[in-house]
Coordinates of C-alpha atoms and ligand atoms in Angstrom, one line a residue:
M1 CA 18.3 12.5 -11.3
D2 CA 15.3 10.3 -11.5
A3 CA 17.3 7.3 -11.4
Y4 CA 19.0 8.3 -8.2
Q5 CA 15.7 9.3 -6.5
N6 CA 14.2 5.8 -7.0
V7 CA 17.4 4.2 -5.7
G8 CA 17.1 6.1 -2.7
I9 CA 13.4 5.3 -2.2
K10 CA 13.8 1.8 -2.8
R11 CA 16.7 1.6 -0.3
R12 CA 14.9 3.6 2.6
M13 CA 12.1 1.0 2.0
R14 CA 14.2 -1.7 2.7
R15 CA 14.7 -0.1 6.1
F16 CA 11.5 -1.4 7.0
F17 CA 10.6 -4.2 5.0
R18 CA 12.6 -7.5 5.2
R19 CA 13.2 -9.5 2.3
D20 CA 9.6 -11.0 2.5
G21 CA 8.2 -7.7 1.8
R22 CA 6.7 -7.2 5.2
A23 CA 7.1 -4.9 8.1
L24 CA 6.2 -4.6 11.7
I25 CA 6.4 -1.0 12.7
F26 CA 5.7 0.4 16.3
A27 CA 3.3 3.6 16.3
M28 CA 4.2 6.2 19.2
D29 CA 2.2 9.2 18.4
H30 CA -0.5 8.8 20.7
G31 CA 0.6 11.2 23.5
F32 CA -0.3 13.9 20.7
E33 CA -3.2 12.3 18.8
H34 CA -4.9 10.5 21.8
G35 CA -3.3 12.4 24.6
P36 CA -1.1 10.9 27.5
T37 CA -4.2 8.9 28.9
D38 CA -3.4 6.3 26.5
F39 CA -0.5 5.3 28.5
E40 CA -2.2 5.1 31.9
E41 CA -2.5 1.3 31.9
H42 CA 1.3 1.0 31.9
W43 CA 2.6 4.7 32.9
E44 CA 6.4 3.8 32.4
H45 CA 5.5 3.6 28.6
V46 CA 4.8 7.3 28.5
N47 CA 8.3 7.7 28.6
P48 CA 9.6 7.1 24.7
K49 CA 12.8 6.1 25.5
V50 CA 11.8 3.4 28.0
I51 CA 9.1 1.8 25.4
I52 CA 11.2 2.4 22.3
R53 CA 14.1 0.6 23.9
K54 CA 12.0 -2.5 24.6
V55 CA 10.4 -2.7 21.0
V56 CA 13.9 -2.5 19.5
R57 CA 15.3 -5.1 21.6
A58 CA 12.4 -7.4 20.6
G59 CA 13.0 -7.0 17.0
I60 CA 10.7 -4.5 15.7
D61 CA 11.4 -3.4 12.1
G62 CA 10.5 0.4 12.2
V63 CA 9.3 3.0 14.7
M64 CA 6.9 5.9 13.8
M65 CA 6.9 9.2 15.7
L66 CA 6.2 12.9 15.3
P67 CA 9.3 15.3 15.0
G68 CA 9.5 16.3 18.6
L69 CA 9.6 12.8 20.2
A70 CA 12.0 11.9 17.3
R71 CA 14.3 14.5 18.8
I72 CA 13.7 13.2 22.3
A73 CA 13.9 9.4 21.5
G74 CA 15.1 9.0 18.1
D75 CA 18.5 7.9 19.1
E76 CA 17.0 4.6 20.7
V77 CA 15.9 3.7 17.1
K78 CA 19.1 1.8 16.3
P79 CA 20.7 1.9 12.8
N80 CA 19.0 -1.5 11.7
V81 CA 15.4 -0.1 12.4
G82 CA 13.7 2.2 10.1
L83 CA 12.6 5.6 11.4
M84 CA 9.5 6.8 10.0
V85 CA 8.7 10.5 11.1
K86 CA 5.0 11.8 10.5
L87 CA 4.6 15.4 9.7
T88 CA 0.7 15.9 10.3
S89 CA -1.5 15.6 13.4
K90 CA -4.1 16.7 15.6
T91 CA -5.0 16.8 19.2
N92 CA -8.1 15.3 20.7
L93 CA -8.7 18.7 22.4
R94 CA -10.0 20.6 19.2
P95 CA -13.5 21.2 18.9
K96 CA -15.3 18.6 17.3
G97 CA -15.9 20.5 14.3
D98 CA -12.2 20.7 13.7
Q99 CA -11.4 17.0 14.3
L100 CA -11.7 16.1 10.5
L101 CA -8.4 18.0 9.9
Q102 CA -4.7 17.1 10.3
S103 CA -2.4 19.7 10.5
Q104 CA 1.1 20.0 9.3
L105 CA 3.5 20.2 12.4
G106 CA 7.1 19.8 10.6
F107 CA 8.7 20.0 7.4
V108 CA 10.4 17.3 5.1
E109 CA 13.7 19.2 5.9
D110 CA 13.0 18.4 9.7
A111 CA 12.4 14.7 9.2
V112 CA 15.7 14.7 7.1
K113 CA 17.7 16.2 9.9
L114 CA 16.1 13.7 12.4
G115 CA 17.6 11.0 10.3
A116 CA 14.2 9.7 9.1
D117 CA 14.2 6.7 6.5
A118 CA 10.4 7.7 5.5
I119 CA 8.0 10.5 5.9
A120 CA 4.6 9.9 6.8
A121 CA 1.3 12.2 6.7
T122 CA -2.3 11.7 7.2
V123 CA -5.5 12.2 4.8
Y124 CA -8.9 11.9 6.1
W125 CA -10.6 10.9 2.7
G126 CA -13.9 12.3 2.8
S127 CA -13.4 15.1 5.2
P128 CA -14.6 18.4 4.8
A129 CA -10.9 19.5 5.0
E130 CA -9.9 16.7 2.5
D131 CA -8.5 19.5 0.1
V132 CA -6.1 20.9 2.7
M133 CA -4.8 17.3 3.6
M134 CA -4.4 16.5 -0.1
R135 CA -2.4 19.7 -0.6
Q136 CA -0.3 19.0 2.4
F137 CA 0.3 15.4 1.3
A138 CA 1.2 16.4 -2.5
E139 CA 3.7 19.2 -1.1
I140 CA 5.4 16.5 1.4
A141 CA 5.2 13.8 -1.4
S142 CA 6.9 16.0 -4.1
Y143 CA 9.5 17.2 -1.9
A144 CA 10.4 13.9 -0.2
H145 CA 10.4 12.1 -3.5
D146 CA 12.8 14.9 -4.9
L147 CA 15.2 13.9 -2.1
G148 CA 14.8 10.1 -2.5
F149 CA 12.5 9.5 0.5
P150 CA 9.5 7.1 0.6
V151 CA 6.5 8.6 1.7
V152 CA 3.6 6.9 3.8
Q153 CA 0.2 7.8 3.8
F154 CA -2.4 7.3 6.7
A155 CA -5.4 6.8 4.2
Y156 CA -8.3 7.1 6.6
P157 CA -11.8 7.4 5.2
R158 CA -13.5 9.8 7.7
G159 CA -16.4 12.4 7.3
P160 CA -20.0 13.1 7.5
Y161 CA -21.1 11.9 3.9
I162 CA -19.3 8.4 4.3
N163 CA -21.4 7.6 7.5
E164 CA -24.4 8.7 5.7
R165 CA -23.6 6.5 2.5
Y166 CA -21.8 3.6 4.0
G167 CA -22.8 3.5 7.5
K168 CA -19.2 3.2 8.9
K169 CA -15.7 4.2 8.2
E170 CA -14.4 0.7 8.1
D171 CA -16.7 -0.5 5.5
Y172 CA -14.5 -2.2 2.9
R173 CA -15.8 -0.1 -0.1
V174 CA -14.6 3.2 1.7
V175 CA -11.4 1.7 3.0
M176 CA -10.4 0.5 -0.4
Y177 CA -11.4 3.8 -2.0
G178 CA -9.1 5.3 0.8
A179 CA -6.3 2.9 -0.2
R180 CA -6.8 3.6 -4.0
A181 CA -6.7 7.4 -3.3
A182 CA -3.3 6.9 -1.6
A183 CA -1.8 5.0 -4.4
E184 CA -3.1 7.4 -7.0
S185 CA -1.8 10.3 -5.0
G186 CA 1.8 9.1 -4.8
A187 CA 2.1 7.0 -1.5
D188 CA 5.0 4.5 -1.3
M189 CA 3.3 2.7 1.6
I190 CA -0.5 3.1 3.0
K191 CA -1.6 2.5 6.4
T192 CA -5.6 2.1 6.7
Y193 CA -8.1 0.4 8.8
W194 CA -9.0 -3.3 9.2
T195 CA -12.2 -4.0 7.2
G196 CA -13.4 -7.0 9.3
S197 CA -12.7 -10.0 6.8
R198 CA -9.8 -11.2 4.9
E199 CA -11.7 -11.3 1.9
T200 CA -12.6 -7.5 1.8
F201 CA -8.9 -6.7 3.2
A202 CA -7.8 -8.6 -0.2
K203 CA -9.8 -6.2 -2.3
V204 CA -8.1 -3.2 -0.4
V205 CA -4.8 -4.6 -1.1
D206 CA -5.7 -5.1 -4.8
A207 CA -7.1 -1.6 -5.0
A208 CA -3.7 -0.2 -3.8
A209 CA -2.5 -1.6 -7.1
G210 CA 1.0 -2.8 -5.6
V211 CA 1.6 -0.3 -3.1
P212 CA 2.1 -2.0 0.4
V213 CA -0.9 -1.8 2.6
L214 CA -0.2 -1.9 6.6
L215 CA -3.0 -2.4 9.0
S216 CA -3.4 0.4 11.4
G217 CA -3.6 -1.5 14.8
G218 CA -6.5 -0.1 16.7
A219 CA -7.6 -0.5 20.3
K220 CA -5.9 -3.1 22.6
T221 CA -7.5 -6.5 22.4
D222 CA -7.8 -8.3 25.9
N223 CA -6.6 -11.5 24.7
P224 CA -3.5 -11.0 22.8
V225 CA -4.2 -13.9 20.5
D226 CA -7.0 -12.2 19.0
F227 CA -4.7 -9.6 17.8
L228 CA -2.3 -12.0 16.5
K229 CA -5.2 -13.6 14.6
L230 CA -6.2 -10.5 13.2
V231 CA -2.6 -9.5 12.1
W232 CA -2.6 -13.5 10.5
E233 CA -5.7 -12.4 8.6
V234 CA -3.9 -9.2 7.1
I235 CA -0.9 -11.3 6.2
E236 CA -3.2 -14.1 4.4
A237 CA -5.0 -11.2 2.6
G238 CA -1.8 -9.9 1.1
G239 CA -1.3 -7.3 3.4
A240 CA 2.5 -6.0 4.1
G241 CA 2.3 -6.1 7.9
A242 CA 1.0 -3.7 10.6
V243 CA 1.8 -0.6 12.4
V244 CA 0.8 -1.3 16.0
G245 CA 0.8 1.2 19.2
R246 CA -1.7 0.3 21.7
N247 CA -1.6 -3.3 21.5
I248 CA 2.0 -3.1 22.3
F249 CA 2.6 -0.2 24.6
Q250 CA -0.5 -0.8 26.7
R251 CA 0.9 -4.5 27.5
E252 CA 2.7 -4.8 30.7
N253 CA 5.4 -6.8 29.0
P254 CA 5.3 -5.9 25.3
E255 CA 8.6 -7.9 24.2
P256 CA 7.2 -11.5 24.0
F257 CA 4.0 -10.0 22.5
I258 CA 6.1 -8.4 19.7
K259 CA 8.2 -11.5 19.2
A260 CA 4.9 -13.5 18.6
L261 CA 3.9 -10.8 16.1
I262 CA 7.1 -11.2 14.3
R263 CA 6.3 -15.0 14.1
V264 CA 3.2 -14.3 12.5
V265 CA 4.2 -11.4 10.2
H266 CA 7.7 -12.8 8.9
R267 CA 7.4 -16.6 9.5
N268 CA 3.6 -17.2 8.6
E269 CA 3.1 -19.0 12.1
D270 CA -0.1 -20.0 13.4
P271 CA -1.2 -17.2 15.7
E272 CA -2.0 -19.8 18.8
E273 CA 1.5 -21.5 18.0
A274 CA 3.3 -18.2 17.9
A275 CA 1.3 -17.2 21.1
K276 CA 2.5 -20.4 22.8
A277 CA 6.1 -20.2 21.7
E278 CA 6.5 -16.9 23.2
G279 CA 4.7 -17.7 26.5
L280 CA 1.5 -15.8 25.9
I281 CA -0.6 -18.6 26.7
Ligands
P6F1 O1 -3.6 6.9 13.3 C1 -3.3 6.9 14.5 C2 -4.6 7.6 15.2 O2 -5.9 6.9 14.5 P1 -7.1 7.1 15.1 O3 -7.4 8.6 15.2 O4 -7.1 6.9 16.5 O5 -8.0 6.2 14.2 C3 -2.2 6.9 15.3 O6 -2.4 7.7 16.4 C4 -1.7 5.6 15.4 O7 -0.4 5.6 14.9 C5 -2.5 4.3 14.9 O8 -3.9 4.4 15.4 C6 -1.8 3.1 15.2 O9 -1.8 2.6 16.6 P2 -2.9 1.8 17.3 O10 -4.3 2.2 16.7 O11 -2.2 0.5 16.9 O12 -2.7 2.2 18.7

């Protein structure tokens, strides 16, 4: 039975990762986590079918969504593209004191029925509600692994003690702690913050003990080359790629930008050269 599960996990991981062990994944959970205002720069992208059609056409490796959006637009995620369904979230409308908890909004069975290739959940390491998210993650991972599905942990250090002790949640010591906690809690992929330098991100990768570490994209950079450079640093640090939302859907024409990202992630191309090749500069 164990052998079957492992084969299932490995096969499904390959839906996202190319032979080079890297992946570029599109994130589309912002309408829920941040609110639809995130789409106001290019309002047509509030329609998941429109933006997912574009990212798939550009050659993205995977798409991450919450279950409801996967019901609406999962069909646009063509069979050669991995579908990651995330089972926890929170809205930005919650009172401030409750923002440090992600609640479960779906079940492993839902993700399986939706045709997911991987199942994701967030843990805010350091939150007063860390215990709740650890249990959610444990339940999701245990069941998903039983069924042969890989589990992705969005391992985000976030909480009052972190700020007090480390100054900010992007301090590499706390990001690598979160990545290590994700690996030790059974994640098959880890998504986390940029730590500010290649050297420090390499330590995060080391701390994850072989579990692939993906960058969580962050706010859109005005200059597209700046984001390509950041992703290049992640790859040079041994990172396995990136999960990117705003830097894609907040651009008027995301397709050449994705193609440039693919050049950086999968072909080790210099960011400026990749941008030139795709007509971004
Ligand atoms: O993890 C998320 C939110 O994180 P946040 O609370 O904004 O730090 C997701 O909504 C996104 O999937 C993730 O941030 C990736 O999207 P971008 O940051 O690239 O927009």
